[in-house]
């Protein structure tokens, strides 16, 4: 049977190309909002960190009705670190909308998400967005998209994909850049005409693949996915086949509540047929990739291939001198439970226990941002722990040590290109190609070890006077390219435990840039700033001025401190060197030497020499 009045589509693109903004416009123009209803911008970016950072982190579902047809829409993240989110939802849909920024053109993540959609044989609607940008170059971008499709071995059918032109922000689009409608009718119409309606068997035994997990404190875990076959009724008996333990006896349970998506809400339904995207509770401990079946026909479905993590960090119990002062959850058992819980809903995260330690866990993900979001989420929940610097995951291929390489695309003012090429060289990157963008900019592609990109973003912004755009995505594993310095500055290290004092810091700031001001508790071995050269300097931040007969120590107030450099979580992670750790508590981030005591540290240095 063909579900004529149903379409399931995902919106995919590189970061910031306007996916969530387009969903806003689709919701508005399909009449989801009442008149006078207050409308939030980028409404799908509903969790705290998404709103703060202005990016989508998790893929989410919504649905609109247009001309009597229900369109389930999945909004996906465009940042390369969350590529796993895109991979997992592609099985839920029957086609995709590929957005491309009219000025930036296809970027690394455009290539990644498009290749995944093509592999699954999905139909693609190409939408060139932000045509209102003064620096738009629509006609060049059209060619770039076609080149990309050819490069990815698209079939003739896929090469004939419809192409539309749109301003998501203005809510307008058209079939031709010179002829734009004053609403999104052409896009709605193209979805109805070009994305296939699900063709399904509604009579057979019920079967569904779980593509998302949600949580609600009243009903617990909620499984989301597209019904593959059959019909689901409320309170129907179901069986869950565990994706992680194939062959294991499956758990029998009941679908206590079944919901369909409707605008920003979920509405309870008593019965729903194959082809539809549903949310259901009552499944207990379920994970993404599980299959839910009717008890009389237990057949697990195949899940999509999720790309493997390329880097990891060690999370461990905080053992600094200040441990346990600020966190609510500090034990290894609590940290362990929290990390494993995360793997149930994040398909690209891997957590493993260390062989000879019960207090430490290796957490592997797709990039620094992927792991820093997890760290930030945990600290907001009250967890305290420490993390190692991120390191890439090596692989031995045919007996050769290989490392992950990234495809890096930069779009920079032409006169900055030399500086960027030089830096790429020193970070062991290979230059692939360069094309002009308009009159004054160039787009360059490099293949560079993931290691070579650690800490590069800030340098890049300086080298391009803040006008450069850079984006990278994992490309492949290639033979190890040799040692690279992790950073080219040193650490200013506190030599005493106590409270930082203006006098001591005044001396310290002559040696480098401080991360703390006066009145901050410090301990021996804590990193309180950076030095300009690759050389660590130990300094007493708690030092008081000697009292003399004529002047009291209070005259410290006359010394002026330069405001400290406030280090964000990401900056701390970029800064960390191999012999350092980051202490994370709900209130504070402290960088410290792994070995706190100066004497022991010197011994360790000698040993390594
Ligand atoms: N000029 C212009 N700006 C737009 C348009 N559509 C979106 N933007 C802006 O582009 C920025 C990113 O928009 P989002 O909708 O968050 O982009 P996204 O693709 O969802 O980003 P991620 O989910 O993080 O990958 C926002 O500042 C939007 O206001 C458009 O049509 N024209
Ligand atoms: Mg978004």
PDB file of C-alpha atoms in Angstrom, residues 393-577:
ATOM      1  CA  UNK A 393      42.689   7.280  17.859  1.00  0.00           C
ATOM      2  CA  UNK A 394      45.406   5.559  15.870  1.00  0.00           C
ATOM      3  CA  UNK A 395      44.780   2.410  13.854  1.00  0.00           C
ATOM      4  CA  UNK A 396      47.125  -0.202  12.525  1.00  0.00           C
ATOM      5  CA  UNK A 397      46.314  -0.924   8.894  1.00  0.00           C
ATOM      6  CA  UNK A 398      48.391  -3.633   7.170  1.00  0.00           C
ATOM      7  CA  UNK A 399      50.997  -3.336   9.896  1.00  0.00           C
ATOM      8  CA  UNK A 400      51.345   0.444   9.450  1.00  0.00           C
ATOM      9  CA  UNK A 401      50.451   2.946  12.179  1.00  0.00           C
ATOM     10  CA  UNK A 402      47.778   5.207  10.721  1.00  0.00           C
ATOM     11  CA  UNK A 403      46.111   8.358  11.977  1.00  0.00           C
ATOM     12  CA  UNK A 404      42.814  10.123  11.185  1.00  0.00           C
ATOM     13  CA  UNK A 405      42.992  12.802   8.500  1.00  0.00           C
ATOM     14  CA  UNK A 406      40.519  15.637   8.024  1.00  0.00           C
ATOM     15  CA  UNK A 407      39.418  17.348   4.879  1.00  0.00           C
ATOM     16  CA  UNK A 408      39.688  21.026   5.749  1.00  0.00           C
ATOM     17  CA  UNK A 409      38.092  23.776   3.698  1.00  0.00           C
ATOM     18  CA  UNK A 410      38.961  27.402   4.398  1.00  0.00           C
ATOM     19  CA  UNK A 411      37.387  30.440   2.795  1.00  0.00           C
ATOM     20  CA  UNK A 412      39.651  33.443   3.386  1.00  0.00           C
ATOM     21  CA  UNK A 413      40.483  36.911   2.047  1.00  0.00           C
ATOM     22  CA  UNK A 414      43.007  36.378  -0.777  1.00  0.00           C
ATOM     23  CA  UNK A 415      45.774  38.324   0.952  1.00  0.00           C
ATOM     24  CA  UNK A 416      45.683  35.967   3.953  1.00  0.00           C
ATOM     25  CA  UNK A 417      46.056  32.789   1.910  1.00  0.00           C
ATOM     26  CA  UNK A 418      49.865  32.729   2.232  1.00  0.00           C
ATOM     27  CA  UNK A 419      49.761  32.747   6.032  1.00  0.00           C
ATOM     28  CA  UNK A 420      47.233  29.908   6.062  1.00  0.00           C
ATOM     29  CA  UNK A 421      49.193  27.762   3.586  1.00  0.00           C
ATOM     30  CA  UNK A 422      52.340  28.228   5.661  1.00  0.00           C
ATOM     31  CA  UNK A 423      50.596  27.168   8.901  1.00  0.00           C
ATOM     32  CA  UNK A 424      49.073  24.157   7.180  1.00  0.00           C
ATOM     33  CA  UNK A 425      52.535  23.106   6.078  1.00  0.00           C
ATOM     34  CA  UNK A 426      53.967  23.302   9.577  1.00  0.00           C
ATOM     35  CA  UNK A 427      51.018  21.253  10.840  1.00  0.00           C
ATOM     36  CA  UNK A 428      51.708  18.586   8.221  1.00  0.00           C
ATOM     37  CA  UNK A 429      48.737  19.348   6.009  1.00  0.00           C
ATOM     38  CA  UNK A 430      48.657  18.692   2.228  1.00  0.00           C
ATOM     39  CA  UNK A 431      47.349  21.365  -0.091  1.00  0.00           C
ATOM     40  CA  UNK A 432      44.649  19.937  -2.404  1.00  0.00           C
ATOM     41  CA  UNK A 433      43.177  22.832  -4.340  1.00  0.00           C
ATOM     42  CA  UNK A 434      42.297  26.502  -4.470  1.00  0.00           C
ATOM     43  CA  UNK A 435      39.419  28.282  -6.225  1.00  0.00           C
ATOM     44  CA  UNK A 436      38.557  31.984  -6.227  1.00  0.00           C
ATOM     45  CA  UNK A 437      35.346  33.033  -4.479  1.00  0.00           C
ATOM     46  CA  UNK A 438      34.135  36.334  -5.915  1.00  0.00           C
ATOM     47  CA  UNK A 439      36.887  38.959  -6.409  1.00  0.00           C
ATOM     48  CA  UNK A 440      38.643  39.086  -3.094  1.00  0.00           C
ATOM     49  CA  UNK A 441      38.441  35.669  -1.476  1.00  0.00           C
ATOM     50  CA  UNK A 442      39.739  32.152  -2.103  1.00  0.00           C
ATOM     51  CA  UNK A 443      38.534  28.750  -1.012  1.00  0.00           C
ATOM     52  CA  UNK A 444      41.287  26.234  -0.288  1.00  0.00           C
ATOM     53  CA  UNK A 445      41.110  22.562   0.546  1.00  0.00           C
ATOM     54  CA  UNK A 446      43.690  20.684   2.611  1.00  0.00           C
ATOM     55  CA  UNK A 447      44.096  17.164   3.885  1.00  0.00           C
ATOM     56  CA  UNK A 448      45.569  17.380   7.361  1.00  0.00           C
ATOM     57  CA  UNK A 449      46.073  15.058  10.361  1.00  0.00           C
ATOM     58  CA  UNK A 450      43.315  15.641  12.942  1.00  0.00           C
ATOM     59  CA  UNK A 451      46.143  16.243  15.419  1.00  0.00           C
ATOM     60  CA  UNK A 452      47.353  19.137  13.308  1.00  0.00           C
ATOM     61  CA  UNK A 453      44.060  20.945  13.847  1.00  0.00           C
ATOM     62  CA  UNK A 454      44.177  20.850  17.651  1.00  0.00           C
ATOM     63  CA  UNK A 455      44.397  24.434  18.815  1.00  0.00           C
ATOM     64  CA  UNK A 456      44.415  25.839  15.280  1.00  0.00           C
ATOM     65  CA  UNK A 457      41.090  27.685  15.266  1.00  0.00           C
ATOM     66  CA  UNK A 458      42.332  30.661  17.270  1.00  0.00           C
ATOM     67  CA  UNK A 459      45.488  31.038  15.198  1.00  0.00           C
ATOM     68  CA  UNK A 460      43.381  30.876  12.061  1.00  0.00           C
ATOM     69  CA  UNK A 461      41.119  33.685  13.216  1.00  0.00           C
ATOM     70  CA  UNK A 462      44.188  35.824  14.013  1.00  0.00           C
ATOM     71  CA  UNK A 463      45.833  35.028  10.663  1.00  0.00           C
ATOM     72  CA  UNK A 464      42.683  35.946   8.740  1.00  0.00           C
ATOM     73  CA  UNK A 465      41.825  38.981  10.885  1.00  0.00           C
ATOM     74  CA  UNK A 466      38.614  37.302  11.971  1.00  0.00           C
ATOM     75  CA  UNK A 467      37.327  37.108   8.389  1.00  0.00           C
ATOM     76  CA  UNK A 468      38.135  33.491   7.607  1.00  0.00           C
ATOM     77  CA  UNK A 469      35.722  30.577   7.652  1.00  0.00           C
ATOM     78  CA  UNK A 470      37.083  27.113   8.335  1.00  0.00           C
ATOM     79  CA  UNK A 471      35.393  23.738   8.486  1.00  0.00           C
ATOM     80  CA  UNK A 472      36.694  20.218   8.523  1.00  0.00           C
ATOM     81  CA  UNK A 473      35.341  16.716   8.486  1.00  0.00           C
ATOM     82  CA  UNK A 474      36.966  13.327   8.938  1.00  0.00           C
ATOM     83  CA  UNK A 475      38.236  11.976   5.618  1.00  0.00           C
ATOM     84  CA  UNK A 476      40.226   8.773   6.080  1.00  0.00           C
ATOM     85  CA  UNK A 477      43.047   7.054   7.921  1.00  0.00           C
ATOM     86  CA  UNK A 478      46.559   7.591   6.512  1.00  0.00           C
ATOM     87  CA  UNK A 479      50.073   6.621   7.641  1.00  0.00           C
ATOM     88  CA  UNK A 480      51.299   8.498  10.724  1.00  0.00           C
ATOM     89  CA  UNK A 481      53.027  11.736   9.746  1.00  0.00           C
ATOM     90  CA  UNK A 482      55.466  12.063  12.634  1.00  0.00           C
ATOM     91  CA  UNK A 483      55.619  14.091  15.807  1.00  0.00           C
ATOM     92  CA  UNK A 484      53.814  17.415  16.085  1.00  0.00           C
ATOM     93  CA  UNK A 485      53.994  19.829  18.997  1.00  0.00           C
ATOM     94  CA  UNK A 486      50.649  20.036  20.718  1.00  0.00           C
ATOM     95  CA  UNK A 487      51.159  23.673  21.616  1.00  0.00           C
ATOM     96  CA  UNK A 488      53.787  26.346  21.246  1.00  0.00           C
ATOM     97  CA  UNK A 489      53.341  28.157  24.547  1.00  0.00           C
ATOM     98  CA  UNK A 490      54.248  27.116  28.105  1.00  0.00           C
ATOM     99  CA  UNK A 491      52.387  27.096  31.415  1.00  0.00           C
ATOM    100  CA  UNK A 492      52.660  29.421  34.395  1.00  0.00           C
ATOM    101  CA  UNK A 493      52.403  27.105  37.383  1.00  0.00           C
ATOM    102  CA  UNK A 494      51.555  27.961  40.967  1.00  0.00           C
ATOM    103  CA  UNK A 495      54.259  26.867  43.408  1.00  0.00           C
ATOM    104  CA  UNK A 496      52.290  27.186  46.656  1.00  0.00           C
ATOM    105  CA  UNK A 497      48.841  26.356  47.890  1.00  0.00           C
ATOM    106  CA  UNK A 498      46.752  29.261  49.191  1.00  0.00           C
ATOM    107  CA  UNK A 499      44.876  32.247  47.835  1.00  0.00           C
ATOM    108  CA  UNK A 500      46.236  34.289  44.950  1.00  0.00           C
ATOM    109  CA  UNK A 501      47.375  37.749  45.966  1.00  0.00           C
ATOM    110  CA  UNK A 502      47.830  40.846  43.813  1.00  0.00           C
ATOM    111  CA  UNK A 503      51.505  41.137  44.751  1.00  0.00           C
ATOM    112  CA  UNK A 504      52.306  37.565  43.711  1.00  0.00           C
ATOM    113  CA  UNK A 505      50.260  37.846  40.525  1.00  0.00           C
ATOM    114  CA  UNK A 506      51.890  41.140  39.634  1.00  0.00           C
ATOM    115  CA  UNK A 507      55.209  39.327  39.505  1.00  0.00           C
ATOM    116  CA  UNK A 508      53.626  36.446  37.594  1.00  0.00           C
ATOM    117  CA  UNK A 509      52.102  38.615  34.883  1.00  0.00           C
ATOM    118  CA  UNK A 510      55.545  39.786  33.849  1.00  0.00           C
ATOM    119  CA  UNK A 511      56.248  36.253  32.747  1.00  0.00           C
ATOM    120  CA  UNK A 512      53.108  35.671  30.703  1.00  0.00           C
ATOM    121  CA  UNK A 513      49.311  35.933  30.491  1.00  0.00           C
ATOM    122  CA  UNK A 514      47.290  35.096  33.625  1.00  0.00           C
ATOM    123  CA  UNK A 515      44.110  32.959  33.716  1.00  0.00           C
ATOM    124  CA  UNK A 516      43.138  34.061  37.255  1.00  0.00           C
ATOM    125  CA  UNK A 517      42.796  37.270  39.252  1.00  0.00           C
ATOM    126  CA  UNK A 518      43.443  37.932  42.940  1.00  0.00           C
ATOM    127  CA  UNK A 519      41.516  36.114  45.695  1.00  0.00           C
ATOM    128  CA  UNK A 520      41.330  32.770  43.850  1.00  0.00           C
ATOM    129  CA  UNK A 521      42.234  29.545  45.697  1.00  0.00           C
ATOM    130  CA  UNK A 522      45.222  27.874  44.032  1.00  0.00           C
ATOM    131  CA  UNK A 523      47.360  24.825  44.741  1.00  0.00           C
ATOM    132  CA  UNK A 524      50.869  23.736  43.949  1.00  0.00           C
ATOM    133  CA  UNK A 525      50.946  22.444  40.390  1.00  0.00           C
ATOM    134  CA  UNK A 526      47.867  24.368  39.209  1.00  0.00           C
ATOM    135  CA  UNK A 527      48.285  26.172  35.886  1.00  0.00           C
ATOM    136  CA  UNK A 528      47.407  29.835  36.380  1.00  0.00           C
ATOM    137  CA  UNK A 529      48.514  31.260  33.057  1.00  0.00           C
ATOM    138  CA  UNK A 530      50.592  30.832  29.931  1.00  0.00           C
ATOM    139  CA  UNK A 531      54.105  31.859  28.988  1.00  0.00           C
ATOM    140  CA  UNK A 532      55.001  33.031  25.491  1.00  0.00           C
ATOM    141  CA  UNK A 533      57.573  30.306  24.818  1.00  0.00           C
ATOM    142  CA  UNK A 534      57.297  26.540  24.991  1.00  0.00           C
ATOM    143  CA  UNK A 535      58.672  26.608  28.520  1.00  0.00           C
ATOM    144  CA  UNK A 536      56.926  26.170  31.872  1.00  0.00           C
ATOM    145  CA  UNK A 537      57.549  28.718  34.625  1.00  0.00           C
ATOM    146  CA  UNK A 538      56.792  28.110  38.287  1.00  0.00           C
ATOM    147  CA  UNK A 539      55.719  31.120  40.275  1.00  0.00           C
ATOM    148  CA  UNK A 540      54.343  31.878  43.739  1.00  0.00           C
ATOM    149  CA  UNK A 541      50.953  33.491  43.185  1.00  0.00           C
ATOM    150  CA  UNK A 542      50.346  33.732  46.937  1.00  0.00           C
ATOM    151  CA  UNK A 543      53.473  35.713  47.671  1.00  0.00           C
ATOM    152  CA  UNK A 544      53.005  38.719  49.961  1.00  0.00           C
ATOM    153  CA  UNK A 545      55.105  41.804  50.010  1.00  0.00           C
ATOM    154  CA  UNK A 546      57.618  41.800  52.875  1.00  0.00           C
ATOM    155  CA  UNK A 547      56.315  44.016  55.674  1.00  0.00           C
ATOM    156  CA  UNK A 548      58.617  46.941  56.375  1.00  0.00           C
ATOM    157  CA  UNK A 549      58.402  49.581  59.084  1.00  0.00           C
ATOM    158  CA  UNK A 550      57.207  52.260  56.771  1.00  0.00           C
ATOM    159  CA  UNK A 551      54.735  50.457  54.451  1.00  0.00           C
ATOM    160  CA  UNK A 552      52.050  47.915  55.217  1.00  0.00           C
ATOM    161  CA  UNK A 553      51.252  45.034  52.900  1.00  0.00           C
ATOM    162  CA  UNK A 554      47.959  46.763  52.139  1.00  0.00           C
ATOM    163  CA  UNK A 555      49.775  48.986  49.682  1.00  0.00           C
ATOM    164  CA  UNK A 556      49.593  46.070  47.220  1.00  0.00           C
ATOM    165  CA  UNK A 557      46.405  47.747  46.136  1.00  0.00           C
ATOM    166  CA  UNK A 558      48.492  50.234  44.234  1.00  0.00           C
ATOM    167  CA  UNK A 559      49.662  47.465  41.878  1.00  0.00           C
ATOM    168  CA  UNK A 560      47.498  47.142  38.808  1.00  0.00           C
ATOM    169  CA  UNK A 561      46.782  43.713  37.328  1.00  0.00           C
ATOM    170  CA  UNK A 562      45.946  43.184  33.689  1.00  0.00           C
ATOM    171  CA  UNK A 563      42.481  41.549  33.534  1.00  0.00           C
ATOM    172  CA  UNK A 564      43.012  37.763  33.360  1.00  0.00           C
ATOM    173  CA  UNK A 565      42.266  35.756  30.228  1.00  0.00           C
ATOM    174  CA  UNK A 566      38.978  33.978  30.970  1.00  0.00           C
ATOM    175  CA  UNK A 567      39.351  30.470  29.594  1.00  0.00           C
ATOM    176  CA  UNK A 568      36.211  28.815  28.246  1.00  0.00           C
ATOM    177  CA  UNK A 569      35.861  25.029  28.380  1.00  0.00           C
ATOM    178  CA  UNK A 570      36.868  24.751  24.706  1.00  0.00           C
ATOM    179  CA  UNK A 571      39.875  27.015  25.215  1.00  0.00           C
ATOM    180  CA  UNK A 572      40.983  24.923  28.202  1.00  0.00           C
ATOM    181  CA  UNK A 573      40.750  21.723  26.153  1.00  0.00           C
ATOM    182  CA  UNK A 574      42.707  23.303  23.299  1.00  0.00           C
ATOM    183  CA  UNK A 575      45.357  24.512  25.750  1.00  0.00           C
ATOM    184  CA  UNK A 576      45.939  21.215  27.627  1.00  0.00           C
ATOM    185  CA  UNK A 577      49.325  19.617  27.070  1.00  0.00           C
TER     186      UNK A 577
END
